[in-house]
Amino acid sequence: MSHPADNLSSPLPTWLADFRQQLGGGDASQIKIIETHISWVLLAECYAYKIKKPIKLPFLDYSTAARRHFCCAEELRLNRRFAPELYIDLVPTNTAADEWAVRMHRFDEATRLDHVCTRGELTTTQLSNLAQVIVNFHGRATVATPDTAFGKPAQILATTQDNFVELQQLLPAARAHLENLQRWTSDEFSRRSQLMAARQKTGHIRECHGDLHLGNLVLIEGKVTPFDCIEFNENFRWIDIVSEIAFTYVDLLDHQRPDLAGWLLNEWLSRSGDFQGVSLLPFYAVYRALVRAKVAALRNDSVEAAGYLTMAKQLIAPPEPSLSITFGLSGSGKTTISSAIILADNSARTLRLRSDIERKRLFGLTANATSHSDIDSGIYTAEASSRTYAHLAKISAQLLANGWSVIVDAAFLKRQQRDIFHQLADDSHVPFKINACSASADDAMVAALQQRITQRYGDASEATLAILERQLTQIEPLDQNEMPFVISR
């Protein structure tokens, strides 16, 4: 009953061939069928029907009709958390009603983010939207209780080690590379296990998506929408939220877009504020790359598997970090410059700290909230500014210690503020740079800055013309001792 054009690995079961015939109004050829190693997907004009294969793998059990029905119900429940507009219901596929399909609304395959990215059409705006979608979803996702095994260091280590066992069997020719990666994983786990244990106790292990690569993200009416989460294995789904973002980060790297990988990571970090958790990202990114290598090996795609092994090796040997700051008046282009620095990093290892966002976070405000603070009041007093710069320095030190390059997007109008960060770079044994935006006080420049400030909207900055006037009276220009570290923009 199968059709040669379908490229099926084996003929369809009779009940599934009959269901396909029924959907096609008597003509099965009207219904396209997609086969994966665990499912069949039937594509009708308006709907897609996802049906689970009767198989059992080390990480998945679809071996009985009851298990398949349960997993269909779980797929519906879990995916409705973020894509209720896509997931409709369950429908029986045979008269005995013991085989079920998850019915979904069809969408244009071209709007899947892997295809969008391949066409070179994936934008920073879309990834900023995705970062917010992920943060919102994680914010309402169910939290694993401390008494569960989910997210405990022993469970995390076991999952990674099991993956290596399978990879050694699937890719015997890569044994030496895998042994090196396994040593790094064990060493990194030893360094991070206390943090992993702490995060399990503080609510960072949640019922996540579990498979958040670009092929499971789609544009629906311009909004990035996740779908097709992991329903068949709780251990793959109940994970640290950093492990979730690591998957998308790795997939963007695989698509040769480190600029977008770095952008997504920064947008997620600015919204989540999870600076502690980002130290775990290399561990989880390597794990995610190796999971993709395993999946490729299971499909007998040795080229793709080798590509992911190469990526994993690059992830464990990042470039040396550096510390950069901006210098300039409000409206002088500091955020534009820091954005360009993120996008220019081919290793996707530069993290940005924006004073406008971190100042508000210190005072319990979201990035785009209005503080209703006047000059020298509220969150803009001298004391509040000192707290903000001290906070930025503390986070920068933490990120540098974990191997990340840092760009601090702040005015840095005072020499003392700049000196603190220069000393931090020296103490951290990393290069220091000052990205100087125009700080000129001539009439033409001031007029240009005034125009930019009045035209701003939807940004974390609360700079006003009055604040600009105050800055012009307080700015301490860069001196000759600082000039060797200056990059003029």
XYZ file of C-alpha atoms in Angstrom:
489
model
C 0.000 0.000 0.000
C 2.984 2.342 0.149
C 3.844 4.654 -2.717
C 7.383 4.745 -4.140
C 7.370 8.543 -4.085
C 6.920 8.459 -0.319
C 10.392 6.957 0.234
C 9.089 4.910 3.148
C 11.479 2.566 4.927
C 8.866 -0.221 4.784
C 5.223 -0.686 3.701
C 2.614 1.012 5.878
C 0.541 -1.134 8.256
C -2.832 -1.956 6.702
C -4.775 0.132 9.225
C -2.591 3.175 8.501
C -2.830 2.718 4.733
C -6.624 2.548 5.127
C -6.620 5.721 7.241
C -4.564 7.487 4.595
C -7.015 6.324 1.921
C -9.892 7.635 4.018
C -8.267 11.045 4.498
C -7.686 11.269 0.747
C -11.341 10.597 -0.054
C -10.412 7.271 -1.590
C -7.168 8.482 -3.149
C -4.207 7.890 -0.851
C -1.874 9.743 -3.205
C -3.605 12.985 -2.186
C -2.164 12.607 1.307
C 1.561 13.235 1.597
C 3.302 11.152 4.223
C 6.477 12.022 6.117
C 8.343 9.311 7.977
C 10.744 9.807 10.883
C 12.471 7.086 12.876
C 9.666 7.229 15.494
C 6.558 8.579 13.714
C 4.500 8.927 10.568
C 2.939 12.280 9.702
C 0.051 12.402 7.212
C -0.519 15.764 5.560
C -4.043 16.556 4.391
C -5.130 19.865 2.905
C -5.745 21.659 6.210
C -4.588 19.210 8.861
C -1.576 17.123 9.834
C -1.974 13.773 11.617
C 0.962 12.549 13.675
C 0.995 8.804 14.421
C 3.485 6.951 16.595
C 5.329 3.885 15.338
C 5.094 0.672 17.400
C 8.734 0.692 18.491
C 10.838 0.602 21.629
C 14.228 2.300 21.942
C 16.509 2.871 24.931
C 15.010 6.347 25.395
C 11.446 5.741 24.132
C 8.641 3.196 24.547
C 5.855 3.114 21.936
C 5.668 -0.680 22.090
C 1.988 -1.045 23.056
C -1.222 0.593 21.880
C -1.817 1.853 25.421
C 1.621 3.516 25.528
C 1.093 5.101 22.132
C -2.298 6.481 23.178
C -0.832 7.859 26.408
C 2.003 9.535 24.518
C -0.454 11.046 22.030
C -2.418 12.531 24.928
C 0.800 13.839 26.475
C 1.865 15.365 23.162
C -1.428 17.222 22.953
C -1.258 18.427 26.573
C 2.347 19.522 26.488
C 2.316 21.313 23.135
C -0.837 23.227 23.940
C 1.219 25.077 26.552
C 2.841 27.169 23.815
C 0.973 26.303 20.579
C -2.741 25.925 21.385
C -3.532 27.346 17.947
C -1.784 24.384 16.280
C -2.788 21.379 18.387
C -6.469 20.414 17.989
C -7.300 16.965 19.386
C -6.757 13.207 19.136
C -8.533 11.166 16.474
C -8.803 7.359 16.110
C -7.137 5.992 13.008
C -8.850 2.595 12.852
C -12.222 1.046 13.647
C -10.868 -0.710 16.730
C -9.943 2.746 18.091
C -6.692 1.435 19.512
C -4.427 3.534 17.286
C -4.568 7.318 17.561
C -3.266 10.379 15.785
C -2.551 13.855 17.092
C -4.429 16.228 14.799
C -2.866 19.604 14.105
C -3.537 22.556 11.867
C -1.120 22.501 8.943
C 1.317 25.346 8.487
C 3.553 26.340 5.611
C 6.758 24.303 5.983
C 8.671 27.265 4.562
C 7.924 29.212 7.757
C 9.805 26.743 9.956
C 12.851 28.525 11.355
C 15.346 26.015 9.987
C 14.096 26.835 6.481
C 13.916 30.563 7.248
C 17.511 30.437 8.496
C 18.734 28.448 5.488
C 17.247 31.106 3.194
C 19.148 33.786 5.125
C 15.895 35.397 6.256
C 16.088 34.815 10.018
C 16.340 38.197 11.752
C 17.511 39.503 15.098
C 13.989 40.829 15.660
C 12.543 37.326 15.292
C 15.137 35.939 17.699
C 14.391 38.691 20.204
C 10.758 37.603 19.946
C 11.818 33.988 20.473
C 13.841 34.932 23.554
C 10.748 36.553 25.060
C 8.589 33.554 24.127
C 11.043 31.224 25.877
C 11.304 33.380 29.003
C 7.508 33.699 29.217
C 7.039 29.952 28.743
C 9.655 29.027 31.326
C 8.127 31.533 33.720
C 4.838 29.648 33.788
C 6.201 26.107 33.297
C 5.754 23.625 36.136
C 8.714 23.570 38.528
C 10.316 20.269 39.542
C 10.061 19.767 43.291
C 13.349 19.199 45.174
C 12.322 15.644 46.087
C 12.332 14.497 42.428
C 15.378 13.153 40.585
C 14.899 15.651 37.761
C 17.823 18.056 37.566
C 19.809 16.445 40.339
C 23.532 16.279 39.491
C 23.579 12.475 39.534
C 20.748 12.351 37.003
C 22.416 14.946 34.768
C 25.710 13.055 34.814
C 23.997 9.732 34.110
C 22.202 11.231 31.099
C 25.434 12.567 29.612
C 27.340 9.347 30.270
C 24.586 7.213 28.728
C 24.856 9.382 25.642
C 28.581 8.667 25.390
C 27.971 4.918 25.683
C 25.571 5.046 22.736
C 27.886 7.298 20.714
C 30.828 4.941 21.192
C 28.708 2.135 19.772
C 27.372 4.196 16.878
C 30.630 5.962 15.953
C 33.527 3.608 16.743
C 35.848 5.487 14.387
C 35.458 8.612 16.539
C 36.513 6.886 19.768
C 39.492 9.164 20.485
C 37.445 12.345 19.966
C 34.618 10.982 22.100
C 36.989 10.024 24.905
C 38.394 13.564 24.927
C 34.889 15.039 25.042
C 33.905 12.619 27.783
C 36.904 13.679 29.900
C 35.980 17.336 29.436
C 32.359 16.585 30.339
C 33.398 14.788 33.532
C 35.764 17.598 34.523
C 33.200 20.294 33.757
C 30.573 18.383 35.704
C 32.898 18.271 38.723
C 33.335 22.045 38.504
C 29.607 22.739 38.130
C 27.855 20.041 40.171
C 27.362 22.248 43.240
C 25.690 24.896 41.101
C 23.537 22.230 39.440
C 22.404 21.008 42.862
C 21.621 24.545 43.987
C 19.568 25.259 40.876
C 17.540 22.097 41.400
C 16.591 23.443 44.835
C 15.794 26.952 43.630
C 13.275 26.163 40.901
C 15.384 26.250 37.745
C 14.429 22.704 36.722
C 11.125 22.920 34.866
C 8.899 20.969 32.524
C 10.432 22.452 29.387
C 10.102 21.788 25.664
C 13.123 19.492 25.531
C 13.804 19.628 21.775
C 13.995 23.319 20.957
C 15.934 23.297 17.688
C 15.011 25.464 14.700
C 12.997 22.688 13.048
C 10.596 22.782 15.996
C 9.986 26.528 15.749
C 7.621 28.101 13.239
C 6.394 31.575 12.341
C 2.647 31.823 12.957
C 1.305 35.237 11.969
C 4.802 36.629 12.405
C 5.293 35.241 15.902
C 7.842 32.512 16.652
C 5.934 29.506 18.000
C 7.490 26.328 19.455
C 5.886 22.959 18.651
C 6.667 19.213 18.757
C 8.135 19.055 22.247
C 9.419 15.880 23.933
C 6.509 13.814 25.248
C 8.087 10.352 25.313
C 10.776 10.800 27.972
C 10.379 12.867 31.128
C 14.123 13.045 31.712
C 14.559 14.870 28.398
C 11.818 17.365 29.261
C 12.337 18.134 32.959
C 15.578 20.051 32.573
C 17.401 23.202 33.587
C 16.118 26.157 31.606
C 19.720 26.816 30.503
C 19.810 23.386 28.863
C 16.746 24.452 26.865
C 18.311 27.607 25.459
C 21.540 25.681 24.784
C 19.736 23.560 22.187
C 18.652 26.532 20.075
C 22.075 28.127 20.535
C 23.768 24.961 19.221
C 21.394 24.683 16.269
C 22.123 28.255 15.199
C 25.833 27.431 15.380
C 25.176 24.367 13.241
C 23.458 26.597 10.683
C 26.707 28.630 10.540
C 25.081 31.615 12.244
C 27.191 32.365 15.333
C 26.014 35.969 15.068
C 22.417 34.884 15.632
C 23.398 32.318 18.278
C 25.109 35.070 20.261
C 22.186 37.411 19.701
C 19.611 34.901 20.954
C 21.701 34.106 24.019
C 22.063 37.786 24.873
C 18.387 38.531 24.350
C 17.432 35.581 26.553
C 19.930 36.633 29.218
C 18.791 40.258 29.275
C 15.204 39.097 29.819
C 15.874 36.240 32.250
C 18.748 37.755 34.218
C 20.076 34.222 34.726
C 23.749 35.220 34.907
C 24.498 32.382 37.287
C 22.978 29.784 34.988
C 24.852 30.932 31.883
C 28.030 29.430 33.369
C 26.405 26.038 32.702
C 25.707 26.782 29.058
C 28.966 25.304 27.647
C 28.298 22.022 29.491
C 24.765 21.807 28.147
C 25.753 23.035 24.674
C 28.301 20.226 24.346
C 25.687 17.743 25.543
C 23.161 19.072 23.006
C 25.695 18.887 20.175
C 26.449 15.275 21.082
C 22.755 14.395 21.235
C 22.407 15.744 17.694
C 25.456 13.693 16.693
C 23.747 10.598 18.082
C 20.502 11.314 16.241
C 22.454 11.791 13.007
C 24.308 8.528 13.608
C 21.011 6.716 14.172
C 19.983 7.960 10.710
C 23.310 6.711 9.312
C 24.282 10.292 8.459
C 27.995 10.119 9.238
C 28.735 13.544 7.742
C 26.232 15.325 9.975
C 27.372 13.351 13.015
C 30.987 14.335 12.333
C 29.927 17.964 12.031
C 28.390 17.920 15.493
C 31.488 16.267 16.955
C 33.584 19.055 15.448
C 31.252 21.628 16.962
C 31.524 19.992 20.389
C 35.328 20.145 20.162
C 35.122 23.859 19.317
C 32.769 24.496 22.226
C 35.244 23.087 24.749
C 38.071 25.302 23.431
C 36.650 28.858 23.240
C 38.827 31.918 22.559
C 40.287 33.870 25.474
C 37.769 36.339 26.946
C 38.026 40.125 26.995
C 36.299 43.023 28.760
C 34.974 46.015 26.838
C 33.042 49.058 27.954
C 31.315 51.839 26.058
C 31.800 55.552 26.649
C 29.389 58.209 25.505
C 26.423 60.449 26.134
C 22.818 59.338 25.885
C 21.853 58.860 22.245
C 25.452 58.536 21.034
C 25.037 54.957 19.780
C 26.389 52.839 22.629
C 23.745 50.128 22.239
C 24.186 50.108 18.464
C 27.915 49.527 18.952
C 27.469 46.829 21.588
C 24.967 45.071 19.309
C 27.504 45.104 16.485
C 30.142 43.607 18.803
C 27.815 40.729 19.712
C 27.013 40.019 16.069
C 30.675 40.183 15.018
C 31.790 37.476 17.470
C 32.229 34.321 15.386
C 32.468 32.202 18.530
C 29.157 33.496 19.994
C 30.936 34.012 23.331
C 30.318 37.726 23.998
C 27.714 38.716 26.576
C 26.323 42.225 26.920
C 25.354 43.968 30.146
C 23.171 47.041 29.596
C 23.113 49.468 32.503
C 19.593 50.601 31.538
C 18.309 47.041 32.007
C 20.407 46.012 35.008
C 19.633 49.244 36.871
C 15.933 48.499 36.556
C 16.428 44.845 37.508
C 18.175 45.968 40.711
C 15.059 47.914 41.615
C 12.588 45.181 40.684
C 11.525 46.643 37.323
C 11.327 44.992 33.916
C 13.421 46.384 31.082
C 10.655 48.403 29.419
C 8.937 49.494 32.631
C 8.872 53.208 33.404
C 10.436 54.088 36.750
C 8.829 57.561 36.932
C 12.126 58.837 38.316
C 13.217 62.440 37.889
C 16.838 63.536 37.649
C 18.707 62.669 40.868
C 15.734 60.770 42.260
C 14.315 57.254 42.322
C 16.577 54.838 40.476
C 18.774 57.667 39.180
C 20.267 59.006 42.414
C 24.050 59.049 42.792
C 23.757 56.132 45.212
C 21.605 54.166 42.751
C 24.156 54.772 39.997
C 27.000 53.594 42.243
C 25.019 50.452 43.050
C 24.368 49.877 39.357
C 28.019 50.116 38.339
C 29.062 47.901 41.269
C 26.453 45.357 40.178
C 27.692 45.486 36.593
C 31.257 44.923 37.805
C 30.212 41.964 39.950
C 28.384 40.260 37.078
C 31.240 41.023 34.679
C 33.750 39.388 37.027
C 31.556 36.305 37.274
C 31.164 36.009 33.500
C 34.862 36.587 32.807
C 35.793 33.922 35.353
C 33.633 31.493 33.411
C 35.311 32.265 30.099
C 32.828 34.707 28.553
C 33.817 37.961 26.898
C 31.827 40.908 28.238
C 30.714 44.207 26.716
C 29.265 46.634 29.275
C 26.862 49.082 27.640
C 26.785 52.123 29.932
C 27.685 55.816 29.756
C 30.901 55.556 31.838
C 31.103 59.343 31.960
C 33.216 59.312 35.144
C 36.882 58.349 35.138
C 36.381 56.448 38.405
C 33.748 54.218 36.763
C 36.081 53.405 33.896
C 38.988 52.734 36.253
C 36.981 50.144 38.192
C 36.440 48.106 35.035
C 40.001 48.590 33.815
C 41.203 47.196 37.133
C 38.729 44.326 36.830
C 40.206 43.438 33.441
C 43.721 43.511 34.909
C 42.665 41.361 37.868
C 40.985 38.902 35.487
C 44.038 38.869 33.173
C 41.972 39.762 30.108
C 42.327 42.519 27.490
C 40.488 45.801 28.158
C 38.875 48.017 25.523
C 36.925 51.275 25.565
C 34.441 51.696 22.720
C 34.197 55.461 22.523
C 31.083 56.934 20.986
C 31.069 60.621 20.175
C 31.207 62.627 23.387
C 31.618 65.976 21.687
C 29.665 68.900 23.110
C 29.579 70.982 19.922
C 26.207 72.330 18.877
C 25.746 70.018 15.889
C 26.443 66.876 17.917
C 24.203 67.952 20.784
C 21.393 68.647 18.320
C 21.828 65.167 16.800
C 21.759 63.535 20.242
C 18.648 65.484 21.178
C 16.900 64.286 18.032
C 17.794 60.637 18.701
C 16.542 60.814 22.280
C 13.198 62.349 21.321
C 12.663 59.687 18.634
C 13.284 56.696 20.930
C 10.495 54.310 21.832
C 10.178 50.747 23.111
C 13.641 50.768 24.684
C 14.936 50.247 28.220
C 16.598 53.669 28.245
C 14.771 56.456 30.072
C 17.144 59.176 28.900
C 15.507 62.569 28.406
C 16.727 65.903 27.103
C 17.124 67.042 30.710
C 19.339 64.041 31.458
C 21.442 64.808 28.384
C 21.904 68.392 29.587
C 23.051 67.084 32.983
C 25.483 64.654 31.347
C 27.056 67.475 29.347
C 28.014 69.194 32.610
C 29.342 66.018 34.257
C 31.283 64.192 31.560
C 34.943 63.504 32.287
C 36.692 63.097 28.924
C 39.067 60.257 28.210
C 42.646 61.195 29.066
C 45.975 60.232 27.560
C 46.420 57.253 29.896
C 43.165 55.765 28.596
C 43.757 56.385 24.911
C 45.758 53.159 24.261
C 42.627 51.182 25.143
C 40.213 53.260 23.059
C 38.449 52.048 19.948
C 36.780 55.044 18.306
C 33.481 54.446 16.598
